Amino acid sequence: MKAFILRRLLLLIPMLFGASLVIFLMLRLGPSDPALDYLRLSKLPPTPQALADAREMLGLDRPLATQYLDWIGRALRGDFGTSYALQRPVLPDILHFLPATMQLAGTALAFTLLVSVPLGIWAARYRDRWPDHAVRLIAFLGVSVPNFWLGFLLVLIFSVHLGWLPPMGREGPASLVMPVIAVALMSLAVNARLLRASMLEVAGQRHVRYARLRGLPPRMVERRHVLRNAWLPVITATGMHIGELLGGTLVIESIFGWPGLGRYAVSAILNRDYPVIQCFTLLMVVIFVLCNLIVDILYALADPRIRQATQAPQ
């Protein structure tokens, strides 16, 4: 396991380097001129002299390689530049909004796992009966309904008509209910279907049939022999769900007025505030990569074959 974790950690270095290079080039080689956007957000006239001064101040008159090395060097020291719109350092603002987004995404992930696992088990246990059909219908709706449309629908029902939940803001646990459902429904649906399919596949394997022939109780067979082996695809899918949930907050935070990083990033994207966009994108990549590293470690702990593959040959 130590060798497995060490290899995964070493792989993070080229992955993050490549991601940072792509992020930098996508913004620098885009159709928009960062110097012109800086003057627009600073409310300065875009005269030729002002543009030349802005390019010199932002370092845009230097070669791309020099610009990238300067940016990544400052980023490694925690300096992501100054926001064009707010004229404040980017990183403190990012860290200010990050906890609200992590609260929303973390709650959505917990909700996904707590609901999808019982649904998947229920559907597999009652295959081709009404519980199975009900879970499959929920899964079909979950992957078909866009999260922004679901968000507006939830506000209309539970805030406008029923008045049960606050429509906007971060005012306590009640404010989390609708954003979490809107963000998590698609991942929940995918997880439930995946666990159902995995359990049905494992249930037909030889060791499960032998366990039943030995007279073990059905629930024991399901828990020890079926569910234990059916977890593996769900663990892998959880890494992808983290990216889906973080991406979903971009839209959902704007709909529900959630004061998080997604709402802040959407504003920066609309304003073409390049330092904020670069910092936000790189931070999301780091979080996503680290979460996938944790998922890989959990997968190796759950599957002895992965651990054996990491051992050096004798």
Tab-separated table of C-alpha atoms in Angstrom:
chain	number	residue	atom	x	y	z
A	1	MET	CA	0.000	0.000	0.000
A	2	LYS	CA	2.850	2.401	0.748
A	3	ALA	CA	4.270	1.881	-2.743
A	4	PHE	CA	0.806	2.309	-4.274
A	5	ILE	CA	0.194	5.589	-2.430
A	6	LEU	CA	3.685	6.862	-3.250
A	7	ARG	CA	3.213	6.187	-6.964
A	8	ARG	CA	-0.142	7.960	-6.915
A	9	LEU	CA	1.411	10.968	-5.158
A	10	LEU	CA	4.236	11.154	-7.689
A	11	LEU	CA	1.712	11.043	-10.533
A	12	LEU	CA	0.036	14.147	-9.117
A	13	ILE	CA	3.039	16.317	-10.029
A	14	PRO	CA	2.859	15.957	-13.851
A	15	MET	CA	-0.952	15.931	-13.739
A	16	LEU	CA	-1.140	19.242	-11.890
A	17	PHE	CA	1.635	20.722	-14.030
A	18	GLY	CA	-0.226	19.771	-17.209
A	19	ALA	CA	-3.515	21.107	-15.832
A	20	SER	CA	-1.922	24.431	-14.893
A	21	LEU	CA	-0.405	24.756	-18.376
A	22	VAL	CA	-3.773	24.078	-20.056
A	23	ILE	CA	-5.546	26.572	-17.791
A	24	PHE	CA	-2.959	29.248	-18.525
A	25	LEU	CA	-2.979	28.723	-22.302
A	26	MET	CA	-6.766	28.540	-22.618
A	27	LEU	CA	-7.123	31.993	-21.096
A	28	ARG	CA	-4.097	33.574	-22.752
A	29	LEU	CA	-4.876	32.283	-26.246
A	30	GLY	CA	-8.600	33.037	-26.101
A	31	PRO	CA	-10.381	35.587	-28.285
A	32	SER	CA	-10.495	38.219	-25.548
A	33	ASP	CA	-7.646	40.596	-24.656
A	34	PRO	CA	-6.892	40.493	-20.897
A	35	ALA	CA	-5.529	44.049	-21.018
A	36	LEU	CA	-8.757	45.322	-22.570
A	37	ASP	CA	-10.815	43.448	-19.955
A	38	TYR	CA	-8.648	44.930	-17.212
A	39	LEU	CA	-9.298	48.474	-18.449
A	40	ARG	CA	-13.018	47.770	-18.827
A	41	LEU	CA	-13.356	46.425	-15.289
A	42	SER	CA	-11.200	49.239	-13.940
A	43	LYS	CA	-13.441	51.738	-15.763
A	44	LEU	CA	-10.506	53.261	-17.635
A	45	PRO	CA	-10.677	54.459	-21.265
A	46	PRO	CA	-9.141	51.889	-23.649
A	47	THR	CA	-6.772	54.289	-25.370
A	48	PRO	CA	-3.728	52.857	-27.188
A	49	GLN	CA	-1.411	54.202	-24.503
A	50	ALA	CA	-3.600	52.789	-21.712
A	51	LEU	CA	-3.629	49.384	-23.433
A	52	ALA	CA	0.158	49.418	-23.798
A	53	ASP	CA	0.580	50.373	-20.123
A	54	ALA	CA	-1.873	47.663	-19.030
A	55	ARG	CA	-0.074	44.998	-21.057
A	56	GLU	CA	3.253	46.032	-19.536
A	57	MET	CA	1.817	46.085	-16.006
A	58	LEU	CA	0.157	42.664	-16.423
A	59	GLY	CA	3.238	41.203	-18.098
A	60	LEU	CA	1.384	40.469	-21.336
A	61	ASP	CA	4.171	41.976	-23.437
A	62	ARG	CA	6.557	39.170	-22.457
A	63	PRO	CA	6.851	35.724	-24.134
A	64	LEU	CA	4.214	33.158	-23.170
A	65	ALA	CA	6.773	30.866	-21.578
A	66	THR	CA	8.002	33.683	-19.344
A	67	GLN	CA	4.440	34.630	-18.442
A	68	TYR	CA	3.616	31.040	-17.486
A	69	LEU	CA	6.745	30.536	-15.384
A	70	ASP	CA	6.101	33.811	-13.591
A	71	TRP	CA	2.449	32.898	-12.940
A	72	ILE	CA	3.111	29.357	-11.733
A	73	GLY	CA	6.017	30.541	-9.586
A	74	ARG	CA	3.818	33.107	-7.849
A	75	ALA	CA	0.969	30.595	-7.577
A	76	LEU	CA	3.236	28.135	-5.744
A	77	ARG	CA	3.847	30.904	-3.212
A	78	GLY	CA	0.085	31.535	-2.843
A	79	ASP	CA	0.022	34.668	-4.995
A	80	PHE	CA	-2.596	34.369	-7.762
A	81	GLY	CA	-2.626	38.042	-8.616
A	82	THR	CA	-5.225	40.752	-8.114
A	83	SER	CA	-8.820	40.649	-9.256
A	84	TYR	CA	-9.481	43.001	-12.162
A	85	ALA	CA	-12.991	43.827	-10.923
A	86	LEU	CA	-12.470	44.059	-7.150
A	87	GLN	CA	-8.814	45.181	-7.101
A	88	ARG	CA	-8.137	42.750	-4.251
A	89	PRO	CA	-5.818	39.723	-3.985
A	90	VAL	CA	-7.587	36.688	-5.425
A	91	LEU	CA	-6.602	33.956	-2.968
A	92	PRO	CA	-8.115	35.515	0.208
A	93	ASP	CA	-11.460	35.948	-1.577
A	94	ILE	CA	-11.326	32.355	-2.864
A	95	LEU	CA	-10.622	31.057	0.639
A	96	HIS	CA	-13.449	33.207	2.015
A	97	PHE	CA	-16.061	31.675	-0.309
A	98	LEU	CA	-14.647	28.120	-0.336
A	99	PRO	CA	-16.153	26.865	2.984
A	100	ALA	CA	-19.728	27.536	1.831
A	101	THR	CA	-19.148	25.611	-1.392
A	102	MET	CA	-17.470	22.725	0.429
A	103	GLN	CA	-20.402	22.623	2.849
A	104	LEU	CA	-22.872	22.401	-0.039
A	105	ALA	CA	-20.862	19.850	-2.059
A	106	GLY	CA	-19.992	17.777	1.023
A	107	THR	CA	-23.600	17.634	2.181
A	108	ALA	CA	-24.682	16.723	-1.345
A	109	LEU	CA	-22.121	13.886	-1.449
A	110	ALA	CA	-23.286	12.559	1.925
A	111	PHE	CA	-26.917	12.795	0.772
A	112	THR	CA	-26.023	10.956	-2.448
A	113	LEU	CA	-24.424	8.047	-0.605
A	114	LEU	CA	-26.992	7.831	2.199
A	115	VAL	CA	-29.927	7.702	-0.218
A	116	SER	CA	-28.525	5.910	-3.270
A	117	VAL	CA	-27.088	2.931	-1.369
A	118	PRO	CA	-30.406	1.867	0.246
A	119	LEU	CA	-32.209	2.483	-3.049
A	120	GLY	CA	-29.723	0.346	-4.970
A	121	ILE	CA	-29.932	-2.478	-2.415
A	122	TRP	CA	-33.728	-2.277	-2.387
A	123	ALA	CA	-33.936	-2.429	-6.180
A	124	ALA	CA	-31.569	-5.410	-6.398
A	125	ARG	CA	-33.347	-7.269	-3.594
A	126	TYR	CA	-36.731	-6.946	-5.315
A	127	ARG	CA	-35.609	-7.326	-8.909
A	128	ASP	CA	-38.367	-6.824	-11.522
A	129	ARG	CA	-40.936	-6.068	-8.814
A	130	TRP	CA	-42.520	-2.734	-7.977
A	131	PRO	CA	-39.665	-1.481	-5.694
A	132	ASP	CA	-37.219	-2.117	-8.519
A	133	HIS	CA	-39.443	-0.304	-11.015
A	134	ALA	CA	-39.837	2.635	-8.600
A	135	VAL	CA	-36.073	2.989	-8.136
A	136	ARG	CA	-35.475	2.751	-11.877
A	137	LEU	CA	-38.065	5.490	-12.455
A	138	ILE	CA	-36.343	7.719	-9.879
A	139	ALA	CA	-32.994	7.032	-11.561
A	140	PHE	CA	-34.418	7.830	-14.995
A	141	LEU	CA	-35.831	11.152	-13.766
A	142	GLY	CA	-32.603	11.944	-11.942
A	143	VAL	CA	-30.436	11.704	-15.048
A	144	SER	CA	-33.039	13.393	-17.275
A	145	VAL	CA	-33.927	16.512	-15.280
A	146	PRO	CA	-31.408	19.406	-15.541
A	147	ASN	CA	-30.304	20.596	-12.117
A	148	PHE	CA	-31.076	24.266	-12.835
A	149	TRP	CA	-34.653	23.404	-13.889
A	150	LEU	CA	-35.036	21.245	-10.780
A	151	GLY	CA	-33.761	24.128	-8.659
A	152	PHE	CA	-36.401	26.524	-10.003
A	153	LEU	CA	-39.086	23.843	-9.574
A	154	LEU	CA	-38.118	23.267	-5.939
A	155	VAL	CA	-38.239	27.004	-5.234
A	156	LEU	CA	-41.666	27.265	-6.877
A	157	ILE	CA	-43.125	24.376	-4.854
A	158	PHE	CA	-41.474	24.585	-1.436
A	159	SER	CA	-40.862	28.335	-1.168
A	160	VAL	CA	-43.494	30.103	-3.265
A	161	HIS	CA	-46.508	27.808	-2.883
A	162	LEU	CA	-45.882	25.988	0.405
A	163	GLY	CA	-43.574	28.460	2.162
A	164	TRP	CA	-41.699	25.662	3.928
A	165	LEU	CA	-38.120	26.526	2.961
A	166	PRO	CA	-36.195	29.770	2.418
A	167	PRO	CA	-35.699	30.406	-1.313
A	168	MET	CA	-32.244	32.002	-1.039
A	169	GLY	CA	-29.315	32.566	1.267
A	170	ARG	CA	-27.388	30.559	3.826
A	171	GLU	CA	-29.550	30.780	6.906
A	172	GLY	CA	-29.121	27.390	8.534
A	173	PRO	CA	-29.896	23.737	7.761
A	174	ALA	CA	-33.209	24.597	6.085
A	175	SER	CA	-31.349	26.609	3.442
A	176	LEU	CA	-29.360	23.514	2.463
A	177	VAL	CA	-32.308	21.259	1.624
A	178	MET	CA	-33.229	22.473	-1.858
A	179	PRO	CA	-29.682	23.212	-3.132
A	180	VAL	CA	-28.488	19.787	-1.956
A	181	ILE	CA	-31.350	17.980	-3.709
A	182	ALA	CA	-30.818	19.957	-6.910
A	183	VAL	CA	-27.068	19.289	-6.942
A	184	ALA	CA	-27.162	15.652	-5.846
A	185	LEU	CA	-30.100	14.136	-7.736
A	186	MET	CA	-28.162	13.116	-10.856
A	187	SER	CA	-25.294	11.545	-8.899
A	188	LEU	CA	-27.799	9.819	-6.627
A	189	ALA	CA	-29.610	8.316	-9.618
A	190	VAL	CA	-26.385	7.073	-11.212
A	191	ASN	CA	-25.170	5.545	-7.948
A	192	ALA	CA	-28.446	3.720	-7.303
A	193	ARG	CA	-28.516	2.170	-10.788
A	194	LEU	CA	-24.825	1.277	-10.598
A	195	LEU	CA	-25.153	-0.449	-7.218
A	196	ARG	CA	-28.256	-2.338	-8.392
A	197	ALA	CA	-26.480	-3.603	-11.513
A	198	SER	CA	-23.332	-4.487	-9.571
A	199	MET	CA	-25.264	-6.418	-6.910
A	200	LEU	CA	-27.195	-8.389	-9.529
A	201	GLU	CA	-23.943	-9.247	-11.301
A	202	VAL	CA	-22.249	-10.418	-8.104
A	203	ALA	CA	-25.354	-12.348	-7.006
A	204	GLY	CA	-24.972	-14.631	-10.022
A	205	GLN	CA	-21.361	-15.564	-9.286
A	206	ARG	CA	-20.263	-18.974	-8.084
A	207	HIS	CA	-19.213	-18.084	-4.545
A	208	VAL	CA	-22.640	-16.558	-3.852
A	209	ARG	CA	-24.420	-19.690	-5.095
A	210	TYR	CA	-22.206	-21.828	-2.851
A	211	ALA	CA	-23.026	-19.590	0.112
A	212	ARG	CA	-26.733	-20.094	-0.523
A	213	LEU	CA	-26.240	-23.856	-0.887
A	214	ARG	CA	-24.573	-23.932	2.538
A	215	GLY	CA	-27.832	-22.661	3.976
A	216	LEU	CA	-26.683	-19.199	5.044
A	217	PRO	CA	-29.524	-16.733	5.728
A	218	PRO	CA	-30.368	-14.565	2.674
A	219	ARG	CA	-29.549	-11.289	4.458
A	220	MET	CA	-26.144	-12.646	5.517
A	221	VAL	CA	-25.399	-13.722	1.959
A	222	GLU	CA	-26.439	-10.296	0.708
A	223	ARG	CA	-24.356	-8.429	3.275
A	224	ARG	CA	-21.187	-10.537	3.382
A	225	HIS	CA	-20.926	-11.956	-0.115
A	226	VAL	CA	-22.903	-9.707	-2.462
A	227	LEU	CA	-22.767	-6.174	-1.098
A	228	ARG	CA	-19.136	-6.432	-0.019
A	229	ASN	CA	-18.044	-7.171	-3.609
A	230	ALA	CA	-20.589	-4.874	-5.254
A	231	TRP	CA	-19.114	-1.801	-3.511
A	232	LEU	CA	-16.118	-1.525	-5.824
A	233	PRO	CA	-17.772	0.178	-8.855
A	234	VAL	CA	-19.609	2.538	-6.497
A	235	ILE	CA	-16.333	3.581	-4.854
A	236	THR	CA	-14.873	4.322	-8.294
A	237	ALA	CA	-17.946	6.304	-9.348
A	238	THR	CA	-17.756	8.404	-6.186
A	239	GLY	CA	-14.630	10.103	-7.526
A	240	MET	CA	-16.539	11.209	-10.618
A	241	HIS	CA	-19.470	12.354	-8.499
A	242	ILE	CA	-17.194	14.754	-6.640
A	243	GLY	CA	-16.437	16.559	-9.886
A	244	GLU	CA	-20.124	16.548	-10.855
A	245	LEU	CA	-21.140	18.012	-7.497
A	246	LEU	CA	-18.478	20.723	-7.582
A	247	GLY	CA	-19.459	21.601	-11.143
A	248	GLY	CA	-23.129	21.636	-10.219
A	249	THR	CA	-22.572	24.270	-7.561
A	250	LEU	CA	-21.654	26.810	-10.261
A	251	VAL	CA	-25.285	27.038	-11.383
A	252	ILE	CA	-27.100	26.064	-8.200
A	253	GLU	CA	-25.358	28.669	-6.043
A	254	SER	CA	-26.526	31.390	-8.418
A	255	ILE	CA	-30.119	30.102	-8.373
A	256	PHE	CA	-30.352	29.858	-4.586
A	257	GLY	CA	-28.173	32.863	-3.764
A	258	TRP	CA	-25.740	30.604	-1.928
A	259	PRO	CA	-22.679	32.687	-0.969
A	260	GLY	CA	-20.135	30.213	-2.203
A	261	LEU	CA	-17.236	29.892	-4.574
A	262	GLY	CA	-19.395	28.840	-7.527
A	263	ARG	CA	-21.376	32.060	-7.476
A	264	TYR	CA	-18.159	34.055	-7.156
A	265	ALA	CA	-16.642	32.162	-10.101
A	266	VAL	CA	-19.696	32.699	-12.317
A	267	SER	CA	-19.429	36.433	-11.701
A	268	ALA	CA	-15.720	36.308	-12.604
A	269	ILE	CA	-16.447	34.350	-15.796
A	270	LEU	CA	-19.095	36.845	-16.900
A	271	ASN	CA	-16.682	39.701	-16.213
A	272	ARG	CA	-13.705	37.859	-17.750
A	273	ASP	CA	-11.756	38.407	-14.544
A	274	TYR	CA	-8.771	36.249	-15.539
A	275	PRO	CA	-6.857	36.014	-12.223
A	276	VAL	CA	-9.995	34.803	-10.444
A	277	ILE	CA	-10.816	32.290	-13.194
A	278	GLN	CA	-7.285	30.881	-13.171
A	279	CYS	CA	-7.182	30.515	-9.391
A	280	PHE	CA	-10.665	28.974	-9.216
A	281	THR	CA	-10.014	26.463	-12.006
A	282	LEU	CA	-6.661	25.371	-10.616
A	283	LEU	CA	-8.130	24.996	-7.125
A	284	MET	CA	-10.977	22.832	-8.454
A	285	VAL	CA	-8.452	20.660	-10.301
A	286	VAL	CA	-6.401	20.198	-7.118
A	287	ILE	CA	-9.492	19.288	-5.065
A	288	PHE	CA	-10.736	16.886	-7.720
A	289	VAL	CA	-7.352	15.177	-8.095
A	290	LEU	CA	-6.905	14.804	-4.326
A	291	CYS	CA	-10.400	13.380	-3.923
A	292	ASN	CA	-9.702	10.862	-6.682
A	293	LEU	CA	-6.471	9.919	-4.921
A	294	ILE	CA	-8.484	9.195	-1.770
A	295	VAL	CA	-10.954	7.129	-3.817
A	296	ASP	CA	-8.072	5.128	-5.347
A	297	ILE	CA	-6.712	4.401	-1.874
A	298	LEU	CA	-10.143	3.315	-0.639
A	299	TYR	CA	-10.501	1.092	-3.700
A	300	ALA	CA	-7.150	-0.537	-2.955
A	301	LEU	CA	-8.169	-1.093	0.666
A	302	ALA	CA	-11.472	-2.652	-0.410
A	303	ASP	CA	-10.016	-4.915	-3.116
A	304	PRO	CA	-7.136	-7.203	-2.023
A	305	ARG	CA	-6.174	-7.739	-5.686
A	306	ILE	CA	-5.088	-4.081	-5.930
A	307	ARG	CA	-2.916	-4.444	-2.836
A	308	GLN	CA	-1.317	-7.609	-4.180
A	309	ALA	CA	-0.624	-5.923	-7.536
A	310	THR	CA	1.276	-3.128	-5.752
A	311	GLN	CA	3.623	-5.515	-3.982
A	312	ALA	CA	7.040	-6.002	-5.508
A	313	PRO	CA	7.645	-9.444	-7.025
A	314	GLN	CA	9.566	-11.793	-4.781
